[in-house]
Amino acid sequence: MLTNKHLVILGGDARQIEVIEKLNELDARLSLVGFDQLNRHFNGASKVELEEINPKEVDGIILPVGGAKEDGEVKAIFSDKPVRLIKKWFTETPEYCSVYTGISTPYLDELTSECKREMVKLFERDDVAIYNSIPTVEGTIMMVIQHTDITIHQSKVVVLGLGRTGMSIARAFDALGAIVKVGVRDPAHIARITEMGLKPFYTRDLAKEVRDIDVCINTVPAPILTSEVLSQMPANAFIIDVASLPGGTDFRYAEKRGIKAIITPGLPAMVAPKTAGRIIANVLAELLLQKFEKGENNA
Ligand code: NAP
């Protein structure tokens, strides 16, 4: 349990409600900053301003998945006031006070390294990425259905990348009856795709492999669907780029060729905010329990 552990939840969207519920269940003492417009009460949690919290009594800080911008401002959809992680306040927290975020930002990198505080980037963890691949797959299927006029069954689909997301996408489209090819650069991935019963190819041969496809799903966060590759793709193909912004597609050239190409950041939060919130909440709870139940860094 997290009894007497004081955690500050600083801003966030609907996903953070799952986090609040989970940490509340574990008996943590919660200070909610940036939730003044949320029409809901949580026993054991108080809605406050950051300045009202004594930083010396804080055991952990939980930020929204996008972290904090240049001036420390965090996304806070349940408040109409700006919510910030203020450096002066942060430096007063105990040394063992960790910051939990989805991704880092230059501001957070600098702040945590200057103040020598641990920063935990939840979205870099394998478990979070693998769990998140589930709603990402569902969102990808939804987008493909919405943007094409053919069934997924028997459609020719190329998936680029066999990481945590690419593997789940390739497997799901195969299960739906698509004819799936997967493009990778690593020989071990070629072997894995073969073992999965799918057709592998090296991304160096991508231009040749896209000549007759219906759908291309990119998970590679690097320029891969270049003008050279797109020039070989049928104009009626559909590209869904799920890689982090700016994606791996030359969108300008795709438009010029009349290929429909979309980029879809944040699919888990879009299609399943509750599940996306639970994924974060469960992993976070596990990390906090490990940290505090071990007795390590206990105040
Ligand atoms: P990952 O496990 O790191 O997988 C990335 C894959 O891309 C790996 O197979 C990697 O191959 C490959 N790759 C990287 N650079 C490459 C290059 N230059 N050429 C060829 N292949 C390359 O990442 P992930 O968790 O699957 O996530 C993939 C992307 O999707 C990330 O950008 C992530 O932020 C994004 N994402 C978006 C959503 C959404 O809602 N849109 C949801 C989840 C994830 P190697 O193993 O050979 O390096």
XYZ file of N, CA, C and O and ligand atoms in Angstrom, residues 123 126 129-130 132-133 136 160-167 183-186 189 203 218-224 241-245 264-269, ligand 1:
204
model
N 6.395 5.877 -21.200
C 6.185 5.406 -22.577
C 7.431 4.766 -23.182
O 7.363 4.199 -24.257
N 8.979 -1.099 -22.021
C 8.432 -2.147 -22.894
C 7.009 -2.529 -22.498
O 6.158 -2.708 -23.358
N 4.567 0.105 -23.658
C 4.466 0.123 -25.125
C 3.696 -1.098 -25.643
O 2.900 -0.984 -26.572
N 3.924 -2.245 -25.016
C 3.228 -3.452 -25.477
C 1.731 -3.370 -25.128
O 0.869 -3.632 -25.960
N 0.056 -0.648 -24.712
C -0.506 0.414 -25.559
C -0.716 -0.033 -26.998
O -1.504 0.554 -27.721
N 0.023 -1.070 -27.404
C -0.146 -1.536 -28.788
C -1.551 -2.107 -28.991
O -2.049 -2.150 -30.111
N -3.799 0.710 -29.846
C -3.263 1.258 -31.103
C -3.713 0.392 -32.284
O -4.100 0.907 -33.337
N 5.335 -1.684 -41.733
C 6.757 -1.338 -41.640
C 7.179 -1.277 -40.181
O 6.597 -0.530 -39.386
N 8.177 -2.089 -39.831
C 8.674 -2.167 -38.454
C 8.072 -3.345 -37.720
O 6.875 -3.633 -37.859
N 8.926 -4.059 -36.975
C 8.426 -5.176 -36.155
C 8.811 -4.929 -34.700
O 9.322 -5.790 -34.009
N 8.547 -3.699 -34.248
C 8.769 -3.392 -32.834
C 7.531 -3.778 -32.051
O 6.732 -4.605 -32.477
N 7.355 -3.109 -30.923
C 6.261 -3.473 -30.023
C 4.900 -3.205 -30.651
O 3.953 -3.972 -30.454
N 4.818 -2.170 -31.478
C 3.538 -1.845 -32.125
C 3.383 -2.606 -33.447
O 2.320 -3.165 -33.727
N 4.456 -2.622 -34.242
C 4.395 -3.274 -35.558
C 4.023 -4.742 -35.446
O 3.224 -5.257 -36.244
N 4.566 -5.424 -34.435
C 4.261 -6.853 -34.289
C 2.771 -7.062 -34.005
O 2.127 -7.930 -34.602
N 8.001 -5.192 -43.492
C 9.316 -4.687 -43.881
C 10.152 -4.338 -42.662
O 9.704 -3.589 -41.793
N 11.377 -4.891 -42.605
C 12.294 -4.655 -41.474
C 13.733 -4.558 -41.995
O 13.990 -4.836 -43.166
N 14.647 -4.192 -41.079
C 16.053 -4.110 -41.520
C 16.929 -5.148 -40.831
O 18.090 -5.301 -41.173
N 16.373 -5.838 -39.835
C 17.171 -6.739 -39.003
C 16.905 -8.202 -39.407
O 15.744 -8.627 -39.456
N 14.546 -10.138 -37.320
C 13.134 -9.824 -37.546
C 12.595 -10.570 -38.772
O 11.445 -10.995 -38.796
N 13.668 -3.521 -45.692
C 13.166 -2.185 -46.051
C 13.986 -1.563 -47.189
O 13.500 -0.667 -47.867
N 2.726 2.300 -41.318
C 4.104 2.559 -40.898
C 4.222 2.738 -39.393
O 3.497 3.527 -38.795
N 5.168 2.000 -38.801
C 5.477 2.206 -37.375
C 6.930 2.663 -37.190
O 7.394 2.790 -36.060
N 7.645 2.870 -38.298
C 9.064 3.253 -38.199
C 9.178 4.764 -38.002
O 8.735 5.534 -38.860
N 9.787 5.203 -36.878
C 9.863 6.651 -36.636
C 11.062 7.289 -37.333
O 11.923 7.890 -36.691
N 11.132 7.116 -38.642
C 12.226 7.681 -39.441
C 11.713 7.784 -40.875
O 10.809 7.025 -41.251
N 12.293 8.696 -41.681
C 11.781 8.853 -43.054
C 11.973 7.556 -43.832
O 13.098 7.150 -44.096
N 10.903 6.891 -44.150
C 10.984 5.583 -44.817
C 10.110 5.552 -46.055
O 10.503 5.011 -47.091
N 0.150 6.294 -40.961
C 1.456 6.426 -40.315
C 1.208 6.570 -38.814
O 0.692 7.591 -38.352
N 1.533 5.531 -38.068
C 1.300 5.589 -36.615
C 2.557 6.000 -35.849
O 2.516 6.190 -34.640
N 3.679 6.135 -36.566
C 4.927 6.512 -35.874
C 4.786 7.903 -35.267
O 3.965 8.711 -35.717
N 5.599 8.155 -34.241
C 5.512 9.456 -33.552
C 5.810 10.587 -34.546
O 6.534 10.396 -35.530
N 5.275 11.759 -34.252
C 5.422 12.911 -35.147
C 6.893 13.194 -35.422
O 7.703 13.061 -34.513
N -1.496 9.500 -37.336
C -2.500 9.312 -36.278
C -1.857 9.240 -34.891
O -1.802 8.171 -34.289
N -1.367 10.365 -34.372
C -0.801 10.296 -33.020
C -1.898 10.061 -31.980
O -3.067 10.400 -32.208
N -1.523 9.458 -30.877
C -2.450 9.336 -29.747
C -3.644 8.429 -29.963
O -4.724 8.682 -29.423
N -3.476 7.337 -30.726
C -4.623 6.442 -30.950
C -5.180 5.835 -29.664
O -6.402 5.781 -29.506
N -4.335 5.371 -28.728
C -4.915 4.773 -27.510
C -5.851 5.738 -26.784
O -6.957 5.364 -26.395
N -5.420 6.994 -26.646
C -6.255 7.969 -25.925
C -7.507 8.305 -26.729
O -8.544 8.639 -26.171
P 9.806 0.142 -31.320
O 9.451 -1.059 -30.535
O 11.054 0.873 -31.028
O 9.788 -0.272 -32.870
C 10.248 0.569 -33.883
C 10.540 -0.256 -35.108
O 11.023 0.643 -36.113
C 11.594 -1.334 -34.923
O 11.195 -2.469 -35.643
C 12.853 -0.695 -35.550
O 13.727 -1.635 -36.094
C 12.223 0.086 -36.674
N 13.076 1.145 -37.171
C 13.509 2.247 -36.495
N 14.236 3.022 -37.325
C 14.283 2.389 -38.530
C 14.861 2.694 -39.776
N 15.570 3.806 -39.952
N 14.672 1.812 -40.792
C 13.970 0.676 -40.625
N 13.374 0.334 -39.464
C 13.542 1.184 -38.433
O 8.662 1.226 -31.225
P 7.106 0.955 -31.031
O 6.761 0.940 -29.594
O 6.697 -0.200 -31.886
O 6.519 2.303 -31.621
C 6.724 2.607 -32.982
C 6.327 4.060 -33.220
O 4.924 4.170 -33.057
C 6.946 5.048 -32.233
O 7.243 6.225 -32.923
C 5.832 5.283 -31.220
O 5.941 6.543 -30.599
C 4.636 5.217 -32.128
N 3.357 4.898 -31.488
C 2.304 5.643 -31.883
C 1.055 5.354 -31.414
C -0.107 6.164 -31.923
O -1.094 6.280 -31.221
N -0.032 6.690 -33.120
C 0.880 4.334 -30.469
C 1.981 3.573 -30.080
C 3.237 3.869 -30.618
P 15.078 -2.080 -35.342
O 14.641 -3.016 -34.258
O 15.848 -2.738 -36.439
O 15.716 -0.838 -34.799
